[in-house]
Amino acid sequence: MIAKASVVIVPIMAGAYVLVALIIIVVMNVTELLSVFVLIFESAFGLREVAGEALGAVMLQVIKRVYFQMKPDG
């Protein structure tokens, strides 16, 4: 009985939660939306971020090489 009710109620509650969140984010803060996207883009593709990603890629290659050289054959 409870499981059958939960199957109906939980998706409705989840949808309402997402709808209210979108209303709060989009409708009530519409003037700040463009600056938020600009901040996200600048924070993702700045020089410091690209350098950090390159360092991470180099470290990953070194770790892979060391791991496979230490791995016993067989």
PDB file of C-alpha atoms in Angstrom:
ATOM      1  CA  MET A   1       0.000   0.000   0.000  1.00  0.00           C
ATOM      2  CA  ILE A   2       2.712   2.481   1.000  1.00  0.00           C
ATOM      3  CA  ALA A   3       4.860   1.464  -1.981  1.00  0.00           C
ATOM      4  CA  LYS A   4       2.005   2.095  -4.406  1.00  0.00           C
ATOM      5  CA  ALA A   5       1.384   5.529  -2.927  1.00  0.00           C
ATOM      6  CA  SER A   6       5.104   6.340  -3.008  1.00  0.00           C
ATOM      7  CA  VAL A   7       5.285   5.457  -6.695  1.00  0.00           C
ATOM      8  CA  VAL A   8       2.754   8.210  -7.372  1.00  0.00           C
ATOM      9  CA  ILE A   9       3.709  10.804  -4.768  1.00  0.00           C
ATOM     10  CA  VAL A  10       7.521  10.825  -5.044  1.00  0.00           C
ATOM     11  CA  PRO A  11       7.728  11.746  -8.769  1.00  0.00           C
ATOM     12  CA  ILE A  12       5.203  14.537  -8.211  1.00  0.00           C
ATOM     13  CA  MET A  13       7.216  15.865  -5.263  1.00  0.00           C
ATOM     14  CA  ALA A  14      10.462  15.667  -7.272  1.00  0.00           C
ATOM     15  CA  GLY A  15       8.893  17.505 -10.195  1.00  0.00           C
ATOM     16  CA  ALA A  16       7.505  20.194  -7.886  1.00  0.00           C
ATOM     17  CA  TYR A  17      10.946  20.592  -6.275  1.00  0.00           C
ATOM     18  CA  VAL A  18      12.636  21.068  -9.657  1.00  0.00           C
ATOM     19  CA  LEU A  19       9.907  23.466 -10.803  1.00  0.00           C
ATOM     20  CA  VAL A  20      10.185  25.624  -7.677  1.00  0.00           C
ATOM     21  CA  ALA A  21      13.983  25.635  -7.960  1.00  0.00           C
ATOM     22  CA  LEU A  22      13.789  26.772 -11.592  1.00  0.00           C
ATOM     23  CA  ILE A  23      11.322  29.491 -10.675  1.00  0.00           C
ATOM     24  CA  ILE A  24      13.605  30.749  -7.929  1.00  0.00           C
ATOM     25  CA  ILE A  25      16.725  30.630 -10.095  1.00  0.00           C
ATOM     26  CA  VAL A  26      15.343  31.912 -13.379  1.00  0.00           C
ATOM     27  CA  VAL A  27      12.381  34.136 -12.621  1.00  0.00           C
ATOM     28  CA  MET A  28      13.509  35.786  -9.406  1.00  0.00           C
ATOM     29  CA  ASN A  29      17.141  36.289 -10.547  1.00  0.00           C
ATOM     30  CA  VAL A  30      16.705  36.886 -14.271  1.00  0.00           C
ATOM     31  CA  THR A  31      18.862  40.021 -14.186  1.00  0.00           C
ATOM     32  CA  GLU A  32      21.860  38.054 -12.874  1.00  0.00           C
ATOM     33  CA  LEU A  33      21.621  35.110 -15.290  1.00  0.00           C
ATOM     34  CA  LEU A  34      23.957  36.484 -17.971  1.00  0.00           C
ATOM     35  CA  SER A  35      26.645  37.379 -15.456  1.00  0.00           C
ATOM     36  CA  VAL A  36      26.386  33.877 -13.950  1.00  0.00           C
ATOM     37  CA  PHE A  37      26.990  32.214 -17.327  1.00  0.00           C
ATOM     38  CA  VAL A  38      29.891  34.579 -18.047  1.00  0.00           C
ATOM     39  CA  LEU A  39      31.432  33.752 -14.657  1.00  0.00           C
ATOM     40  CA  ILE A  40      31.042  30.003 -15.257  1.00  0.00           C
ATOM     41  CA  PHE A  41      32.627  30.262 -18.717  1.00  0.00           C
ATOM     42  CA  GLU A  42      35.521  32.438 -17.518  1.00  0.00           C
ATOM     43  CA  SER A  43      36.143  30.160 -14.544  1.00  0.00           C
ATOM     44  CA  ALA A  44      36.204  27.053 -16.741  1.00  0.00           C
ATOM     45  CA  PHE A  45      38.440  28.324 -19.551  1.00  0.00           C
ATOM     46  CA  GLY A  46      40.884  30.710 -17.912  1.00  0.00           C
ATOM     47  CA  LEU A  47      44.655  30.406 -18.283  1.00  0.00           C
ATOM     48  CA  ARG A  48      45.056  29.068 -14.752  1.00  0.00           C
ATOM     49  CA  GLU A  49      42.423  26.382 -15.307  1.00  0.00           C
ATOM     50  CA  VAL A  50      43.936  25.271 -18.620  1.00  0.00           C
ATOM     51  CA  ALA A  51      47.383  25.050 -17.010  1.00  0.00           C
ATOM     52  CA  GLY A  52      45.949  22.994 -14.149  1.00  0.00           C
ATOM     53  CA  GLU A  53      44.285  20.605 -16.577  1.00  0.00           C
ATOM     54  CA  ALA A  54      47.530  20.208 -18.533  1.00  0.00           C
ATOM     55  CA  LEU A  55      49.432  19.440 -15.331  1.00  0.00           C
ATOM     56  CA  GLY A  56      46.780  16.894 -14.369  1.00  0.00           C
ATOM     57  CA  ALA A  57      47.041  15.206 -17.783  1.00  0.00           C
ATOM     58  CA  VAL A  58      50.830  14.975 -17.488  1.00  0.00           C
ATOM     59  CA  MET A  59      50.547  13.536 -13.975  1.00  0.00           C
ATOM     60  CA  LEU A  60      48.033  10.950 -15.178  1.00  0.00           C
ATOM     61  CA  GLN A  61      50.369   9.829 -17.972  1.00  0.00           C
ATOM     62  CA  VAL A  62      53.291   9.517 -15.529  1.00  0.00           C
ATOM     63  CA  ILE A  63      51.177   7.486 -13.096  1.00  0.00           C
ATOM     64  CA  LYS A  64      50.026   5.163 -15.901  1.00  0.00           C
ATOM     65  CA  ARG A  65      53.586   4.661 -17.127  1.00  0.00           C
ATOM     66  CA  VAL A  66      54.902   3.901 -13.630  1.00  0.00           C
ATOM     67  CA  TYR A  67      52.008   1.535 -12.905  1.00  0.00           C
ATOM     68  CA  PHE A  68      52.443  -0.486 -16.079  1.00  0.00           C
ATOM     69  CA  GLN A  69      56.239  -0.687 -15.655  1.00  0.00           C
ATOM     70  CA  MET A  70      55.837  -2.049 -12.117  1.00  0.00           C
ATOM     71  CA  LYS A  71      53.068  -4.485 -13.077  1.00  0.00           C
ATOM     72  CA  PRO A  72      54.349  -8.077 -13.158  1.00  0.00           C
ATOM     73  CA  ASP A  73      54.010  -9.937 -16.437  1.00  0.00           C
ATOM     74  CA  GLY A  74      51.374 -12.554 -16.558  1.00  0.00           C
TER      75      GLY A  74
END
